[in-house]
Short mmCIF file of C-alpha atoms and ligand atoms in Angstrom, two decimals:
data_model
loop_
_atom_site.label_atom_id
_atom_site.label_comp_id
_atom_site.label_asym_id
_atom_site.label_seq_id
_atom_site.Cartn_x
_atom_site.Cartn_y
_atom_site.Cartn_z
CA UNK R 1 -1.26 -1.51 25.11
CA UNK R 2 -3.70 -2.77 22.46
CA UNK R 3 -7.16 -1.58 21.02
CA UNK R 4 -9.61 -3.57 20.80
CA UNK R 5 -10.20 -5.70 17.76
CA UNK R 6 -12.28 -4.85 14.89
CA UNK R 7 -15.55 -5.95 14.83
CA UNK R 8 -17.07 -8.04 12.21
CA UNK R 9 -19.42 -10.19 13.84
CA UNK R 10 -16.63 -12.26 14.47
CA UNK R 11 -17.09 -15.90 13.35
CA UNK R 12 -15.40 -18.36 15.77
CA UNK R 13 -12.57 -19.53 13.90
CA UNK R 14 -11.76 -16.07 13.04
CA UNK R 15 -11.71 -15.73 17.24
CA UNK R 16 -9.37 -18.52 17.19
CA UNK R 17 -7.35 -17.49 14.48
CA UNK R 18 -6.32 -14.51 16.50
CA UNK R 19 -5.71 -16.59 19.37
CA UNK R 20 -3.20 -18.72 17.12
CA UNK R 21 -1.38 -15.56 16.12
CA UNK R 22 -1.47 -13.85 19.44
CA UNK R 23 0.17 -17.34 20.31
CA UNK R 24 2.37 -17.36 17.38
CA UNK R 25 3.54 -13.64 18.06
CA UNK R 26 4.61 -14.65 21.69
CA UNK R 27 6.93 -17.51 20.68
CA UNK R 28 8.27 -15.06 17.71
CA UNK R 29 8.26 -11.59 18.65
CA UNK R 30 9.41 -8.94 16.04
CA UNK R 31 13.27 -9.17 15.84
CA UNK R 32 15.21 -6.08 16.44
CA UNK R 33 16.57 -4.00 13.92
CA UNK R 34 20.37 -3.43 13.32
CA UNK R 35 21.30 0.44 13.22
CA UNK R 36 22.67 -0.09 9.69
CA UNK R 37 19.81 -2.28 8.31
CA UNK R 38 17.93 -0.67 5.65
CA UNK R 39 14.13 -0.62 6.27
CA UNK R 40 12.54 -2.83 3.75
CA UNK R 41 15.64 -5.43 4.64
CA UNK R 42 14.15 -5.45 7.68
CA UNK R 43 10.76 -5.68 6.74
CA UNK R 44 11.94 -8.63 4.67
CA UNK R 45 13.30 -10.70 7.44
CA UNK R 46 9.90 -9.94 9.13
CA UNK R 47 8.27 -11.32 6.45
CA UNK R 48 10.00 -14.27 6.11
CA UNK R 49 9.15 -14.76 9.61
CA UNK R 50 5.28 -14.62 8.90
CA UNK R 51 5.25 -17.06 5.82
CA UNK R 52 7.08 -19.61 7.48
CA UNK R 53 4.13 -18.71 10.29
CA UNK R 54 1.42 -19.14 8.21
CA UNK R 55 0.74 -15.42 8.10
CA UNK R 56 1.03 -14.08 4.64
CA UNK R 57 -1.61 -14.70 2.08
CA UNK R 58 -4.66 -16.60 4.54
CA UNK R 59 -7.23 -14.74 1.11
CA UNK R 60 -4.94 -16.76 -1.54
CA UNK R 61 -5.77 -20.12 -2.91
CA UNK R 62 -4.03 -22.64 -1.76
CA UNK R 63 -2.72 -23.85 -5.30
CA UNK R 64 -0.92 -20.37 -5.57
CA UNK R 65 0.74 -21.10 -1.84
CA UNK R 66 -1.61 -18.96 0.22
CA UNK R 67 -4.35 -20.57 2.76
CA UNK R 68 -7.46 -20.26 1.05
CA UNK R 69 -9.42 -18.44 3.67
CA UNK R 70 -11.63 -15.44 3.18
CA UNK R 71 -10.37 -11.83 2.99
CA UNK R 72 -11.84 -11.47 6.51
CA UNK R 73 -9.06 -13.97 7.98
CA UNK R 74 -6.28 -11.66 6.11
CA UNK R 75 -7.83 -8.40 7.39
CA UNK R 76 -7.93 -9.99 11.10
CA UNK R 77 -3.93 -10.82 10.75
CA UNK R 78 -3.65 -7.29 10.15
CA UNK R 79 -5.50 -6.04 12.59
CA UNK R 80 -3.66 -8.12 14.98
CA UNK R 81 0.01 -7.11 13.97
CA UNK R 82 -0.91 -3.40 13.63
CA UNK R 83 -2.71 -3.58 17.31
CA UNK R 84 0.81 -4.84 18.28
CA UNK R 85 2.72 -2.23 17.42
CA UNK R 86 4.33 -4.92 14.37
CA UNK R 87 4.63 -3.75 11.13
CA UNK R 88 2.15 -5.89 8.57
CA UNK R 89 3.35 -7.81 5.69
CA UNK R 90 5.20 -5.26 2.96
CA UNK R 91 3.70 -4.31 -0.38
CA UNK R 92 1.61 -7.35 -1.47
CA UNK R 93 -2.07 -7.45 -1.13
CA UNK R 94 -2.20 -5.05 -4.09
CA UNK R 95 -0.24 -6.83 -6.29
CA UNK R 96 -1.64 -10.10 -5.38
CA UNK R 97 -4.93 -9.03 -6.31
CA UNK R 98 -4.11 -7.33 -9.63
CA UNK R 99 -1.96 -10.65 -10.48
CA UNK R 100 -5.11 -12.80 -9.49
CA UNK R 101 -7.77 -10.26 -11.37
CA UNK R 102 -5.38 -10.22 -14.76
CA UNK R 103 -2.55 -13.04 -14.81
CA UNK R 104 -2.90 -16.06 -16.41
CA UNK R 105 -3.37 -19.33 -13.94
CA UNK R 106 0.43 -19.79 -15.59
CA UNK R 107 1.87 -16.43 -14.21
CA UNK R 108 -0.42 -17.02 -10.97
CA UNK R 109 1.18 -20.51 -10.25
CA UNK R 110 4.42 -18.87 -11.00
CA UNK R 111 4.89 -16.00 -9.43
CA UNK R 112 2.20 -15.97 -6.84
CA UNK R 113 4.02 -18.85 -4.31
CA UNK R 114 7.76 -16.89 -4.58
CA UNK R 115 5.51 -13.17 -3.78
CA UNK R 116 4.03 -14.36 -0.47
CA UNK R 117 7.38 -16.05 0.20
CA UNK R 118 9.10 -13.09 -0.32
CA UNK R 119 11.54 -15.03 -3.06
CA UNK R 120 10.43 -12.53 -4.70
CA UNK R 121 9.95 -8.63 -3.80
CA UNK R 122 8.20 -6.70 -6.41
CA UNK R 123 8.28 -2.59 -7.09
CA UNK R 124 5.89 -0.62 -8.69
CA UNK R 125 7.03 1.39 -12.03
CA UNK R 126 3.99 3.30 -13.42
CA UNK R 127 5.43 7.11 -12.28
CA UNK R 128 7.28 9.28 -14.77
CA UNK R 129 9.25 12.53 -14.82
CA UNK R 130 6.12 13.64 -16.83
CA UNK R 131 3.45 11.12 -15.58
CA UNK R 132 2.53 10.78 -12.24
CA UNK R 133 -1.08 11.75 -12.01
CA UNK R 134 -1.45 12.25 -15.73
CA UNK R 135 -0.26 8.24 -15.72
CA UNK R 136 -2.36 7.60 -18.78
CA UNK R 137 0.34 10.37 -20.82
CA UNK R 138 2.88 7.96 -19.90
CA UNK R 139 6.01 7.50 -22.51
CA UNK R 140 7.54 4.25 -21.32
CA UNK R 141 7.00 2.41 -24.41
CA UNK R 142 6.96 -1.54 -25.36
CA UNK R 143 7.04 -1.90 -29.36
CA UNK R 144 5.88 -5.72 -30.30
CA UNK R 145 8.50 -7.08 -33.06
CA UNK R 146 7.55 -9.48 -35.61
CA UNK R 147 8.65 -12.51 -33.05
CA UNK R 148 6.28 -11.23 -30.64
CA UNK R 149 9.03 -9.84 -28.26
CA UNK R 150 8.51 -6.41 -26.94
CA UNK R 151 11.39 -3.89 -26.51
CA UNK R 152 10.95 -1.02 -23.86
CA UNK R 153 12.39 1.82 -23.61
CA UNK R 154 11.65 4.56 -20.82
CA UNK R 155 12.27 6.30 -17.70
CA UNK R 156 10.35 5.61 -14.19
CA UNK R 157 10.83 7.74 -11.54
CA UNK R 158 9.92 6.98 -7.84
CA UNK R 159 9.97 3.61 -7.95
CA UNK R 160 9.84 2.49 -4.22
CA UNK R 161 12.49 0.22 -2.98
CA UNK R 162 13.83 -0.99 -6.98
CA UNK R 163 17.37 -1.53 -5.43
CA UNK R 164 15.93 -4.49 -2.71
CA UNK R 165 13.52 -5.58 -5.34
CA UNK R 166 14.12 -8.76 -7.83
CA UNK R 167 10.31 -7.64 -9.58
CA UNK R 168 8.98 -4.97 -11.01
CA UNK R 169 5.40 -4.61 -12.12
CA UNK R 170 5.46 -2.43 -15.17
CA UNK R 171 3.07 -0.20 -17.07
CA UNK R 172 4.25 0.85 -20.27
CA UNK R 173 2.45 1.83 -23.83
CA UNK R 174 1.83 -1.08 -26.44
CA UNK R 175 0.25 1.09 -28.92
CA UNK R 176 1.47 4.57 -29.84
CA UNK R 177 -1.80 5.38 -31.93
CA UNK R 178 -4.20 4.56 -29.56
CA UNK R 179 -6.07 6.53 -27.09
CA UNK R 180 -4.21 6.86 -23.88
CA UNK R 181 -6.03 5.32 -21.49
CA UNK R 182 -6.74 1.87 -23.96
CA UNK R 183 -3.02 1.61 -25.10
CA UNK R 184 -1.59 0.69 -21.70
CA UNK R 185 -0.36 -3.07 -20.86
CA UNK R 186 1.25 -4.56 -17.61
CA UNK R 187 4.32 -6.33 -17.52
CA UNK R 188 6.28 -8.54 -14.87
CA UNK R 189 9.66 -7.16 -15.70
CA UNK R 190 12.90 -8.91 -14.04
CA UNK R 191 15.23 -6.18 -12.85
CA UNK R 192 18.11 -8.31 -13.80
CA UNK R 193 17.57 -8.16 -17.37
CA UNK R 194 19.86 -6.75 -20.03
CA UNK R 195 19.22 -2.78 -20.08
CA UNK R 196 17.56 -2.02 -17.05
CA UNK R 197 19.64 0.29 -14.85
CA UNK R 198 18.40 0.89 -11.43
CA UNK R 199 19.55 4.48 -9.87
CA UNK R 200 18.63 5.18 -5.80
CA UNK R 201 17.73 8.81 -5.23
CA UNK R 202 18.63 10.24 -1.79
CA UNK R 203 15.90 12.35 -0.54
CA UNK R 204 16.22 15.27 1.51
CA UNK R 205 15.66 13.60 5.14
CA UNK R 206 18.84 11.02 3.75
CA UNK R 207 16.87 8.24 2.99
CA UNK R 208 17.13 5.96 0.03
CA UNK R 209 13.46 4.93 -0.65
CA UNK R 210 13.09 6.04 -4.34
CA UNK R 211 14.39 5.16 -7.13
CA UNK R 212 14.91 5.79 -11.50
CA UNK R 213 14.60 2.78 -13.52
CA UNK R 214 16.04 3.66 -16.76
CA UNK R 215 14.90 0.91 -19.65
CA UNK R 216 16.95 0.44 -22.71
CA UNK R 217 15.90 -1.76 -25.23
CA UNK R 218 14.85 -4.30 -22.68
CA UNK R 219 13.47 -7.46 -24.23
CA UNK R 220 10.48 -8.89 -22.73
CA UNK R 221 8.45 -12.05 -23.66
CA UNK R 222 4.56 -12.63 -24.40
CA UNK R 223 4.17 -14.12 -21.26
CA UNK R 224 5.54 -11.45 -19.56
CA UNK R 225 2.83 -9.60 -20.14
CA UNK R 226 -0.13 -9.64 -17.51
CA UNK R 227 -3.14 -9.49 -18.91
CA UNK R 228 -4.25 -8.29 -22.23
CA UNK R 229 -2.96 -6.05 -24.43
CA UNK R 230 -4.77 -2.54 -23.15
CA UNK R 231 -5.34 -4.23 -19.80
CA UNK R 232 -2.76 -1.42 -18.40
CA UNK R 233 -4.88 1.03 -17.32
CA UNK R 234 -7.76 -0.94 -15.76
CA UNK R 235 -5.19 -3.44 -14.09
CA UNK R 236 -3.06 -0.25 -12.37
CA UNK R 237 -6.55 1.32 -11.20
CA UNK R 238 -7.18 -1.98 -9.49
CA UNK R 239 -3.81 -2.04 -7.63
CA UNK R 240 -4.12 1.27 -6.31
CA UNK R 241 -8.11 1.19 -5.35
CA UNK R 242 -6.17 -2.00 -3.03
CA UNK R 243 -3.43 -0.14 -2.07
CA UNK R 244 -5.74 2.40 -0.83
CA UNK R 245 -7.69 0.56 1.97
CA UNK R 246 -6.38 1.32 5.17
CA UNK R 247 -7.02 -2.41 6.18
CA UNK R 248 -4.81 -4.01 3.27
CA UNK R 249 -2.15 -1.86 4.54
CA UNK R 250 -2.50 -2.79 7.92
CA UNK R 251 -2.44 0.74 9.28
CA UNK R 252 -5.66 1.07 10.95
CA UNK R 253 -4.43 -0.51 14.05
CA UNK R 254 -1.57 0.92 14.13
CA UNK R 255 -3.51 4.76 13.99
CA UNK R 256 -6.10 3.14 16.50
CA UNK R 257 -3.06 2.58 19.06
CA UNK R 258 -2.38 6.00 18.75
CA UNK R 259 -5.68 7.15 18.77
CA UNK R 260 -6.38 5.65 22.02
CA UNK R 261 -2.93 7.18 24.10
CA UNK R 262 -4.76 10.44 22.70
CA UNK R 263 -8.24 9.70 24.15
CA UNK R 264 -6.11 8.33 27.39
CA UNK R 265 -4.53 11.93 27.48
CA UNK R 266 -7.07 13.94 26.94
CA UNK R 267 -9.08 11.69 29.91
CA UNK R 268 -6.20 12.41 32.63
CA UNK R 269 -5.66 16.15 32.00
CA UNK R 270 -8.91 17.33 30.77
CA UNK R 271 -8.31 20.46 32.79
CA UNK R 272 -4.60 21.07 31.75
CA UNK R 273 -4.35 20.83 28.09
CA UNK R 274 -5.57 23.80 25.73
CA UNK R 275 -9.05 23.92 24.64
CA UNK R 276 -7.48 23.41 21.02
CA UNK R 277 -5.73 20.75 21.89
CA UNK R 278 -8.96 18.95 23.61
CA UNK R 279 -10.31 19.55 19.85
CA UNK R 280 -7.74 18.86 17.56
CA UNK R 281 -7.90 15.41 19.95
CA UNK R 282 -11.69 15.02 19.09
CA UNK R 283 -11.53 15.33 15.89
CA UNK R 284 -8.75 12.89 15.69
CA UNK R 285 -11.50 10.17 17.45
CA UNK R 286 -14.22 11.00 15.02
CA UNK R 287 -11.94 10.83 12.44
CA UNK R 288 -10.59 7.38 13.00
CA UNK R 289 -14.15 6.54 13.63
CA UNK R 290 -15.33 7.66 10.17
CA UNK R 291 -12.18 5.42 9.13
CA UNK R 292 -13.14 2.35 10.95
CA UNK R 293 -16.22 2.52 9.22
CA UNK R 294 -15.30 2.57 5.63
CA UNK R 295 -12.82 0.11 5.79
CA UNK R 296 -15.38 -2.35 7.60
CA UNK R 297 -17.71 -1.57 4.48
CA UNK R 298 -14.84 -2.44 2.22
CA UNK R 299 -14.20 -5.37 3.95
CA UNK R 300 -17.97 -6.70 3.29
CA UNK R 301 -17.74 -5.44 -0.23
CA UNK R 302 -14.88 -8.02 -0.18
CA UNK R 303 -17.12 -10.77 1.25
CA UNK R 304 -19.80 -9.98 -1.03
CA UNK R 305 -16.93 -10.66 -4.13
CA UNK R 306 -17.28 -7.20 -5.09
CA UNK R 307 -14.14 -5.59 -6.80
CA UNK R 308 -12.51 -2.29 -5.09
CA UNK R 309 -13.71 0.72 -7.00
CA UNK R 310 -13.79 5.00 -7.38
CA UNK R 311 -15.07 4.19 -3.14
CA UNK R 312 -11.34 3.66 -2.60
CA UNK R 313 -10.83 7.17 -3.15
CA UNK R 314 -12.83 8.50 -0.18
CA UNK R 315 -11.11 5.79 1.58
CA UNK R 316 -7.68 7.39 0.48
CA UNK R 317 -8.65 10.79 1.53
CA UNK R 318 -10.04 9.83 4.50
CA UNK R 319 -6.35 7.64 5.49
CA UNK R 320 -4.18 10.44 4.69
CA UNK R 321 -6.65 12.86 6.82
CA UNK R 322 -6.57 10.56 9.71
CA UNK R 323 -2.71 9.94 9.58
CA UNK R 324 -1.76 13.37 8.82
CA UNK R 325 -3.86 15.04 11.77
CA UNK R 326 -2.98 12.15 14.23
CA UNK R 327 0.66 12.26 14.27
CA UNK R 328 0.85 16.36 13.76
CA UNK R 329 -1.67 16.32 16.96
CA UNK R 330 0.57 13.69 18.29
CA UNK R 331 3.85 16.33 18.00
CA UNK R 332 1.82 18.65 20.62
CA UNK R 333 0.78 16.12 23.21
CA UNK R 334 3.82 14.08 23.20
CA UNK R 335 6.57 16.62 22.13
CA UNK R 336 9.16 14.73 24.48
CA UNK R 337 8.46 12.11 21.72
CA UNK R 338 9.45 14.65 19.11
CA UNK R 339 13.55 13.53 19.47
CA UNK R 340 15.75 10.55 20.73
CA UNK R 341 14.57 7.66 22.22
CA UNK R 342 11.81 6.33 20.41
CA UNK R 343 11.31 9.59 18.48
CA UNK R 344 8.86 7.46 16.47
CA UNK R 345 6.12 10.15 16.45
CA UNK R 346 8.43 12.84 14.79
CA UNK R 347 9.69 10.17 11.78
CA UNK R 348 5.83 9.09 11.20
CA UNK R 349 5.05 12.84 11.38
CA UNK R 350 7.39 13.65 8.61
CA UNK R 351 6.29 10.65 6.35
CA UNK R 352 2.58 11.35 6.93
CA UNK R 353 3.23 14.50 4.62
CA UNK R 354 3.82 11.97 1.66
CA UNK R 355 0.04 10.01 2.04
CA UNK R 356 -1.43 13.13 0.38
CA UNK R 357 0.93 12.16 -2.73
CA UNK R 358 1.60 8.46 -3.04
CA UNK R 359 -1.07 6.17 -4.53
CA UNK R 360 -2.43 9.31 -6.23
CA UNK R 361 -2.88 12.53 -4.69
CA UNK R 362 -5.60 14.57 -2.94
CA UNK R 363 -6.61 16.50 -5.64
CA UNK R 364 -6.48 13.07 -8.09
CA UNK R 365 -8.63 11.51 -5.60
CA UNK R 366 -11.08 14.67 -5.58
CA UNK R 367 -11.05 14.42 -9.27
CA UNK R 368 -12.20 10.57 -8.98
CA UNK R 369 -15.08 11.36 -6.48
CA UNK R 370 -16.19 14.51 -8.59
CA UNK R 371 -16.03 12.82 -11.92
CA UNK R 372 -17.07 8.86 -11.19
CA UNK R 373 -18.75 8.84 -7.72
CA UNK R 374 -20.78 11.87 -7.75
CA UNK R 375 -21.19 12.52 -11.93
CA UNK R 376 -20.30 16.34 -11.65
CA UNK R 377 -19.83 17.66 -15.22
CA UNK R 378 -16.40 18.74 -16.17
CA UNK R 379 -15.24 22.30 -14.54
CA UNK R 380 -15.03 23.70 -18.16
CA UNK R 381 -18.30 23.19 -18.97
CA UNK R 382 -19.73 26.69 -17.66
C1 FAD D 401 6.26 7.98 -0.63
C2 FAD D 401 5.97 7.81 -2.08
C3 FAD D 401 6.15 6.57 -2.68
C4 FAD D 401 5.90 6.41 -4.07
N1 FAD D 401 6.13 5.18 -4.63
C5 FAD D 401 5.90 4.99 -5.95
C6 FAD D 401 6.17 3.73 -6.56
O1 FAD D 401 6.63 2.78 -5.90
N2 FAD D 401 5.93 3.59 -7.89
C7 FAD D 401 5.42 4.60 -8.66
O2 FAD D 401 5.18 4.38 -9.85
N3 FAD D 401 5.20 5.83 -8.12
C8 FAD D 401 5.44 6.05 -6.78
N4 FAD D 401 5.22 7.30 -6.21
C9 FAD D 401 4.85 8.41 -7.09
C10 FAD D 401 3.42 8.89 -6.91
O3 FAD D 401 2.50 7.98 -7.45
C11 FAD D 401 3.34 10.26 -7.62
O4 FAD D 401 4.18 11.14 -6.89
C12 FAD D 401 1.94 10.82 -7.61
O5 FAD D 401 1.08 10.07 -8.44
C13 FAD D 401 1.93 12.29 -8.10
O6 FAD D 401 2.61 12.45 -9.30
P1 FAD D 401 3.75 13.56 -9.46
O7 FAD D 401 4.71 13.42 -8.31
O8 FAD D 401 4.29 13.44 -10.83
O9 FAD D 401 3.03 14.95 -9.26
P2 FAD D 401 2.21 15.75 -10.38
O10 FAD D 401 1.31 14.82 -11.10
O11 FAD D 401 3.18 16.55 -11.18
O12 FAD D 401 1.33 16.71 -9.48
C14 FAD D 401 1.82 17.95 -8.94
C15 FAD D 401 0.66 18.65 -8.23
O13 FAD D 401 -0.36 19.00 -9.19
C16 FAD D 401 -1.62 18.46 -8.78
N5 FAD D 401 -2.38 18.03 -9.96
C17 FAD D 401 -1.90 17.34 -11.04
N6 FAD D 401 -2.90 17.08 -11.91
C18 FAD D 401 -4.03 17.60 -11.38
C19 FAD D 401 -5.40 17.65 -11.80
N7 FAD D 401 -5.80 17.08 -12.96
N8 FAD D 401 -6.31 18.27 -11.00
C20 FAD D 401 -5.92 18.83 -9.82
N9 FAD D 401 -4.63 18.82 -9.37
C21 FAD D 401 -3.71 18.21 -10.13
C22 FAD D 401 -1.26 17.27 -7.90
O14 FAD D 401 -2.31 16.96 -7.00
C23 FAD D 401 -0.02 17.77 -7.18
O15 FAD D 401 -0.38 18.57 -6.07
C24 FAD D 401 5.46 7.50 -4.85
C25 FAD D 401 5.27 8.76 -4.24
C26 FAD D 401 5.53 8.92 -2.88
C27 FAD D 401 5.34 10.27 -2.26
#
């Protein structure tokens, strides 16, 4: 079962591109995984498998070990995997772009190459116990001594995947005095360094995706540091506006598949399912539509060399609408999906509650579109 492929006017060698993959995909199909593998080890082997393919990084220069096509080329390889039922390539578009918007060409030739390798596998630590979407009231703190070391000191909580990660990319505070939002800076902080203590949480469905990073006194270098001092803020706002396109995260396709067993559904037993049901089904359609849409516009933005934005926050609301609604409409058409064999509907059910939280929340990305899109004064103004 597939959907058909996004359309952007496809150029030819973007045509034959998918052919190569569709190719590619046939000769290496995704490799099962053992009932005791954690997920993201999994998802490593996988992406192993795509790099040594050719499939991980087609938007990055070549002389930091990508391809050096166009963001359209990536976007098709995700399309492609998702329409497959394959999981895309974990957790790097975002950082790749913040590292390519901030780092220096040093820390680009350096760490860029080992990223889309997967040498490397890199966590995020901006949340706190008491910052998650007040991130600019942050505490983490890295105090520059006279040598020009920092030391940090903090707590992170939430930090997805830490114990399978070698990376993590850091925000902490560089100046104490400063406004919040200007006294932020980005680090590239090895998890093997003296003082950092990495602590798996078990959450209540047993799994072991979170983590605490506690920092004590952990010494970290100038050129650790990505970006400016005071970069922070601007440089985390840029890796979640990318982490919030449905098309860097490769799930569009994957909702699309669903969308269409719906639409299939709905076709053959027009006369037997619920009137609601027919509904919640249509909305689902329009939904995706909508979806489609925006991330296509994104996509040109791209092109056009514009940077992601406050857009990305409509784009956010509008993933976690689609996803939520899909799979709970999903539970009532296909409820012998719910359990057992592949019970995949029920596990992407429950982890569709989280896309209202991670990456900032509903009401955060409300805020955004209140405050920056649509220049609404301040609810306390009268
Ligand atoms: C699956 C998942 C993976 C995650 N992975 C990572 C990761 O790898 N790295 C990382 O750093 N973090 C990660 N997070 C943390 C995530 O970024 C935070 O959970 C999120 O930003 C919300 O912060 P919080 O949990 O502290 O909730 P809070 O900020 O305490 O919010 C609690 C509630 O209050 C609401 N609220 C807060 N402030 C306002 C306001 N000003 N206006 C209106 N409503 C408001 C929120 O919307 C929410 O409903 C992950 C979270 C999830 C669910």
């Amino acid at each position: 079962m597939s959907t058909p492929p996004l359309d952007f006017g496809n150029p030819a060698d973007l045509e034959r591109l998918r052919r190569e993959l569709r190719t590619w995909l046939a000769a290496n199909p995704l490799p099962a995984r053992a009932p005791d593998e954690p997920y993201p080890v999994f998802l490593h082997r996988w992406h192993r498998m795509l790099h040594a393919g050719g499939w991980v990084g087609l938007d990055v220069p070549g002389e930091y070990g990508g391809r050096g096509l166009t963001a359209l080329h990536q976007v098709a390889v995700s399309d492609e995997l998702g329409a497959r039922g394959a999981p895309g390539v974990p957790r790097i578009g975002y950082l790749a772009h913040a590292l390519r918007e901030f780092g220096s060409e040093e820390q680009c030739r350096r760490l860029l190459p080992r990223m889309l390798a997967g040498d490397d596998l890199w966590c995020q630590g901006f949340s706190e116990p008491g910052a998650g979407s007040d991130l600019a009231g942050m505490s983490t703190r890295a105090d520059r001594g006279p040598d020009g070391r920092y030391t940090v000191n903090g707590h992170k909580l939430w930090t997805s995947y830490a114990q399978h990660s070698q990376l993590c990319l850091l925000l902490a505070r560089t100046d104490p005095e400063g406004p919040p939002h200007a006294s932020l800076s980005a680090f590239v902080l090895p998890l093997d360094r003296p003082g950092v203590t990495v602590r798996p949480l078990r959450a209540a469905n047993g799994d072991d995706e979170f983590c605490e990073l506690f920092l004590d006194d952990v010494s970290l270098e100038e050129a650790d540091r990505i970006g400016a001092e005071g970069d922070g803020w601007a440089l985390a706002m840029t890796t979640v506006a990318y982490e919030r396109n449905a098309l860097d995260t490769g799930h569009l396709s994957t909702y699309g598949l669903l969308v269409e067993r719906l639409r299939r559904r709905a076709r053959q037993d027009r006369d037997s399912l619920p009137d609601g049901l027919l509904r919640d089904i249509g909305r689902c359609v329009t939904d995706y539509g909508v979806l489609v849409a925006h991330a296509r516009r994104r996509t040109a933005e791209r092109l056009a060399e514009r940077s992601a934005g406050p857009e990305s926050s409509v784009d956010k609301l509008l993933m976690t609408r689609v996803e939520q609604r899909l799979y709970e409409t999903a539970l009532k058409v296909f409820p012998e999906q719910v359990y057992g064999e592949p019970g995949e509907i029920l596990g992407a059910y429950l982890y569709s509650r989280a896309a209202s939280v991670y990456g900032g929340t509903s009401q955060i990305q409300r805020n955004i579109i209140a405050k920056r899109l649509l220049r609404l004064p301040d609810g306390d103004r009268g």
